[in-house]
Amino acid sequence: MSDSDSPAILSYHNTLLLRSDLDLLSAGEWLNDRLIGFAFEYLEFQVLPSASSACSGQASPDLASRILLVGPDVAFLLANMDPDQAAGILASLDAPSRELVLLPVNNNRNVEAAGGSHWSLLVVDCSSQRLFHIDSAEGSNMSSAKSLARILRSVLGISAKVPVRAMPCPQQHNCTPFDRCVFVLLNAASKFC
């Protein structure tokens, strides 16, 4: 079933999930941009507001204002535009005022076609001016993360001399694309505590 023939099953903030997206949740299927985008929005609107009280025992209503989760569609757009254009998008997301910015990174470099075979996570720690790459496949997506980081550095005021550091994370050894997408989501969620 093509996306144009697939009925909508859920509208959640900026995400519209189709029946064809739900079908991808079967074992062994790839998660697409819409599913990852939905998961990021769920983290932003459901998990993040309550994460601080769960971690510290006290409410911190401003935690959500300190962390920005950028969806995969916007992250891909940012990775493929010049810094001046990216500045406008990041300003509209209020990224320069955030402590942490989390972006899913895909290794697709073709702006003309859907694709890519791996997802990882780029974490920009604006408060300490550091960049971290979290990759469950031993850094195989580092070049894509560095490409996105080049755009973000100038907009977020991080020196070009600051390296993108590989952050230790659980590595997967089963090499299924489905699990790699899930690792991105788990790594993103783990940054709240």
mmCIF file of C-alpha atoms in Angstrom:
data_model
loop_
_atom_site.group_PDB
_atom_site.id
_atom_site.type_symbol
_atom_site.label_atom_id
_atom_site.label_comp_id
_atom_site.label_asym_id
_atom_site.label_seq_id
_atom_site.Cartn_x
_atom_site.Cartn_y
_atom_site.Cartn_z
ATOM 1 C CA MET A 1 0.000 0.000 0.000
ATOM 2 C CA SER A 2 1.461 3.369 -1.005
ATOM 3 C CA ASP A 3 1.375 6.348 1.337
ATOM 4 C CA SER A 4 -1.210 8.049 -0.878
ATOM 5 C CA ASP A 5 -3.541 5.047 -0.425
ATOM 6 C CA SER A 6 -2.841 4.591 3.270
ATOM 7 C CA PRO A 7 -5.433 5.982 5.688
ATOM 8 C CA ALA A 8 -4.396 8.284 8.514
ATOM 9 C CA ILE A 9 -4.596 6.594 11.910
ATOM 10 C CA LEU A 10 -3.179 9.209 14.302
ATOM 11 C CA SER A 11 -2.628 12.946 14.308
ATOM 12 C CA TYR A 12 -0.301 13.944 17.147
ATOM 13 C CA HIS A 13 1.013 17.519 17.307
ATOM 14 C CA ASN A 14 3.001 17.877 14.036
ATOM 15 C CA THR A 15 2.931 14.194 13.091
ATOM 16 C CA LEU A 16 0.365 12.365 11.013
ATOM 17 C CA LEU A 17 0.808 8.596 11.155
ATOM 18 C CA LEU A 18 -0.592 6.419 8.392
ATOM 19 C CA ARG A 19 -1.639 2.774 8.386
ATOM 20 C CA SER A 20 1.500 2.066 6.320
ATOM 21 C CA ASP A 21 3.606 3.505 9.177
ATOM 22 C CA LEU A 22 1.923 1.205 11.685
ATOM 23 C CA ASP A 23 2.647 -1.750 9.395
ATOM 24 C CA LEU A 24 6.376 -0.954 9.714
ATOM 25 C CA LEU A 25 6.256 -1.814 13.414
ATOM 26 C CA SER A 26 6.259 -5.505 12.538
ATOM 27 C CA ALA A 27 9.458 -7.293 13.501
ATOM 28 C CA GLY A 28 12.285 -6.760 11.057
ATOM 29 C CA GLU A 29 10.910 -3.643 9.347
ATOM 30 C CA TRP A 30 12.613 -0.251 9.201
ATOM 31 C CA LEU A 31 11.229 2.673 11.158
ATOM 32 C CA ASN A 32 10.630 5.624 8.855
ATOM 33 C CA ASP A 33 10.957 9.355 9.461
ATOM 34 C CA ARG A 34 7.319 9.693 10.533
ATOM 35 C CA LEU A 35 7.656 7.013 13.223
ATOM 36 C CA ILE A 36 10.879 8.506 14.560
ATOM 37 C CA GLY A 37 9.299 11.975 14.404
ATOM 38 C CA PHE A 38 6.274 10.704 16.332
ATOM 39 C CA ALA A 39 8.533 9.147 18.966
ATOM 40 C CA PHE A 40 10.471 12.418 19.350
ATOM 41 C CA GLU A 41 7.211 14.356 19.725
ATOM 42 C CA TYR A 42 5.935 11.829 22.257
ATOM 43 C CA LEU A 43 9.164 12.265 24.221
ATOM 44 C CA GLU A 44 8.809 16.039 23.998
ATOM 45 C CA PHE A 45 5.152 16.311 25.008
ATOM 46 C CA GLN A 46 4.624 13.285 27.277
ATOM 47 C CA VAL A 47 7.947 12.082 28.685
ATOM 48 C CA LEU A 48 10.039 15.231 29.007
ATOM 49 C CA PRO A 49 7.548 17.211 31.130
ATOM 50 C CA SER A 50 7.494 14.476 33.767
ATOM 51 C CA ALA A 51 11.106 13.294 33.438
ATOM 52 C CA SER A 52 12.589 15.784 35.861
ATOM 53 C CA SER A 53 10.304 14.863 38.729
ATOM 54 C CA ALA A 54 10.876 11.163 38.065
ATOM 55 C CA CYS A 55 14.651 11.627 38.144
ATOM 56 C CA SER A 56 15.002 14.092 40.986
ATOM 57 C CA GLY A 57 11.851 13.600 43.008
ATOM 58 C CA GLN A 58 10.783 17.192 42.463
ATOM 59 C CA ALA A 59 9.032 18.952 39.622
ATOM 60 C CA SER A 60 11.047 21.105 37.253
ATOM 61 C CA PRO A 61 8.607 22.655 34.810
ATOM 62 C CA ASP A 62 11.384 24.362 32.892
ATOM 63 C CA LEU A 63 13.133 21.123 31.857
ATOM 64 C CA ALA A 64 11.144 21.067 28.622
ATOM 65 C CA SER A 65 12.301 24.598 27.847
ATOM 66 C CA ARG A 66 15.944 23.565 28.248
ATOM 67 C CA ILE A 67 15.910 20.557 25.886
ATOM 68 C CA LEU A 68 15.031 20.652 22.195
ATOM 69 C CA LEU A 69 14.192 17.486 20.295
ATOM 70 C CA VAL A 70 14.502 18.114 16.561
ATOM 71 C CA GLY A 71 12.526 15.772 14.336
ATOM 72 C CA PRO A 72 14.215 13.763 11.588
ATOM 73 C CA ASP A 73 12.672 15.814 8.791
ATOM 74 C CA VAL A 74 14.010 19.090 10.191
ATOM 75 C CA ALA A 75 17.397 17.524 11.050
ATOM 76 C CA PHE A 76 17.732 16.315 7.441
ATOM 77 C CA LEU A 77 16.766 19.752 6.156
ATOM 78 C CA LEU A 78 19.335 21.431 8.418
ATOM 79 C CA ALA A 79 22.064 19.033 7.279
ATOM 80 C CA ASN A 80 21.451 19.985 3.661
ATOM 81 C CA MET A 81 21.242 23.770 3.768
ATOM 82 C CA ASP A 82 23.622 26.628 4.284
ATOM 83 C CA PRO A 83 24.157 28.063 7.780
ATOM 84 C CA ASP A 84 22.233 31.278 7.040
ATOM 85 C CA GLN A 85 19.091 29.341 6.155
ATOM 86 C CA ALA A 86 19.619 26.994 9.093
ATOM 87 C CA ALA A 87 19.895 29.974 11.436
ATOM 88 C CA GLY A 88 16.321 30.982 10.657
ATOM 89 C CA ILE A 89 14.959 27.509 11.308
ATOM 90 C CA LEU A 90 16.926 27.043 14.522
ATOM 91 C CA ALA A 91 15.875 30.496 15.740
ATOM 92 C CA SER A 92 12.215 29.616 15.129
ATOM 93 C CA LEU A 93 12.758 26.512 17.299
ATOM 94 C CA ASP A 94 14.443 28.666 19.964
ATOM 95 C CA ALA A 95 17.499 26.395 19.712
ATOM 96 C CA PRO A 96 20.088 29.025 20.720
ATOM 97 C CA SER A 97 18.501 29.347 24.172
ATOM 98 C CA ARG A 98 18.390 25.593 24.892
ATOM 99 C CA GLU A 99 20.914 23.688 26.971
ATOM 100 C CA LEU A 100 20.617 20.483 24.942
ATOM 101 C CA VAL A 101 19.614 19.954 21.320
ATOM 102 C CA LEU A 102 19.050 16.344 20.192
ATOM 103 C CA LEU A 103 18.919 15.501 16.496
ATOM 104 C CA PRO A 104 18.492 12.127 14.790
ATOM 105 C CA VAL A 105 21.075 11.700 12.031
ATOM 106 C CA ASN A 106 20.482 9.638 8.905
ATOM 107 C CA ASN A 107 23.229 8.662 6.482
ATOM 108 C CA ASN A 108 21.149 9.611 3.432
ATOM 109 C CA ARG A 109 22.873 12.442 1.578
ATOM 110 C CA ASN A 110 20.582 12.490 -1.452
ATOM 111 C CA VAL A 111 18.103 15.346 -1.108
ATOM 112 C CA GLU A 112 16.257 14.131 -4.195
ATOM 113 C CA ALA A 113 15.237 10.727 -2.834
ATOM 114 C CA ALA A 114 14.219 8.969 0.344
ATOM 115 C CA GLY A 115 16.752 6.585 1.730
ATOM 116 C CA GLY A 116 19.504 5.954 4.183
ATOM 117 C CA SER A 117 20.409 2.798 6.009
ATOM 118 C CA HIS A 118 21.371 3.960 9.484
ATOM 119 C CA TRP A 119 20.245 6.335 12.221
ATOM 120 C CA SER A 120 22.323 7.784 15.046
ATOM 121 C CA LEU A 121 21.924 10.707 17.451
ATOM 122 C CA LEU A 122 23.767 14.029 17.613
ATOM 123 C CA VAL A 123 23.615 15.771 20.997
ATOM 124 C CA VAL A 124 24.593 19.425 21.148
ATOM 125 C CA ASP A 125 25.345 20.541 24.700
ATOM 126 C CA CYS A 126 25.017 24.296 24.259
ATOM 127 C CA SER A 127 25.674 25.019 27.933
ATOM 128 C CA SER A 128 29.157 23.470 27.816
ATOM 129 C CA GLN A 129 29.788 24.037 24.093
ATOM 130 C CA ARG A 130 30.259 20.332 23.314
ATOM 131 C CA LEU A 131 29.022 17.974 20.608
ATOM 132 C CA PHE A 132 28.410 14.266 21.110
ATOM 133 C CA HIS A 133 27.584 11.536 18.635
ATOM 134 C CA ILE A 134 25.756 8.457 19.895
ATOM 135 C CA ASP A 135 25.907 5.590 17.432
ATOM 136 C CA SER A 136 24.944 1.980 18.075
ATOM 137 C CA ALA A 137 27.007 0.845 15.085
ATOM 138 C CA GLU A 138 30.471 1.842 16.258
ATOM 139 C CA GLY A 139 30.589 5.287 14.693
ATOM 140 C CA SER A 140 29.550 4.263 11.205
ATOM 141 C CA ASN A 141 27.467 7.437 10.924
ATOM 142 C CA MET A 142 30.121 9.859 12.213
ATOM 143 C CA SER A 143 30.649 11.604 8.857
ATOM 144 C CA SER A 144 26.930 12.420 8.621
ATOM 145 C CA ALA A 145 26.951 13.668 12.227
ATOM 146 C CA LYS A 146 29.985 15.874 11.536
ATOM 147 C CA SER A 147 28.301 17.288 8.452
ATOM 148 C CA LEU A 148 25.257 18.304 10.493
ATOM 149 C CA ALA A 149 27.481 19.612 13.298
ATOM 150 C CA ARG A 150 29.247 21.973 10.847
ATOM 151 C CA ILE A 151 25.928 23.691 10.184
ATOM 152 C CA LEU A 152 24.929 23.807 13.856
ATOM 153 C CA ARG A 153 28.251 25.179 15.136
ATOM 154 C CA SER A 154 27.963 28.553 13.460
ATOM 155 C CA VAL A 155 24.320 29.029 14.421
ATOM 156 C CA LEU A 156 24.715 27.913 18.045
ATOM 157 C CA GLY A 157 28.015 29.712 18.599
ATOM 158 C CA ILE A 158 30.188 26.631 19.035
ATOM 159 C CA SER A 159 33.778 26.930 17.855
ATOM 160 C CA ALA A 160 34.788 24.986 14.749
ATOM 161 C CA LYS A 161 37.652 23.626 16.855
ATOM 162 C CA VAL A 162 35.247 21.741 19.125
ATOM 163 C CA PRO A 163 35.241 18.129 17.923
ATOM 164 C CA VAL A 164 32.250 15.861 17.643
ATOM 165 C CA ARG A 165 33.016 13.239 20.269
ATOM 166 C CA ALA A 166 31.786 9.682 20.101
ATOM 167 C CA MET A 167 29.810 9.005 23.255
ATOM 168 C CA PRO A 168 29.881 5.460 24.609
ATOM 169 C CA CYS A 169 26.593 3.668 24.208
ATOM 170 C CA PRO A 170 25.376 0.088 23.936
ATOM 171 C CA GLN A 171 26.440 -1.404 20.627
ATOM 172 C CA GLN A 172 24.218 -3.673 18.646
ATOM 173 C CA HIS A 173 25.596 -6.709 16.988
ATOM 174 C CA ASN A 174 22.559 -8.061 15.192
ATOM 175 C CA CYS A 175 22.760 -5.501 12.360
ATOM 176 C CA THR A 176 19.029 -5.203 11.803
ATOM 177 C CA PRO A 177 17.941 -1.733 10.673
ATOM 178 C CA PHE A 178 14.826 -1.912 12.843
ATOM 179 C CA ASP A 179 16.891 -2.235 15.991
ATOM 180 C CA ARG A 180 19.188 0.643 14.993
ATOM 181 C CA CYS A 181 16.194 2.962 14.817
ATOM 182 C CA VAL A 182 15.071 1.807 18.236
ATOM 183 C CA PHE A 183 18.572 2.482 19.613
ATOM 184 C CA VAL A 184 18.272 6.119 18.448
ATOM 185 C CA LEU A 185 15.009 6.485 20.337
ATOM 186 C CA LEU A 186 16.352 4.826 23.491
ATOM 187 C CA ASN A 187 19.500 6.953 23.409
ATOM 188 C CA ALA A 188 17.406 10.112 23.010
ATOM 189 C CA ALA A 189 15.164 9.158 25.932
ATOM 190 C CA SER A 190 18.178 8.387 28.131
ATOM 191 C CA LYS A 191 19.378 12.011 27.921
ATOM 192 C CA PHE A 192 16.541 13.222 30.170
ATOM 193 C CA CYS A 193 17.947 11.746 33.387
#
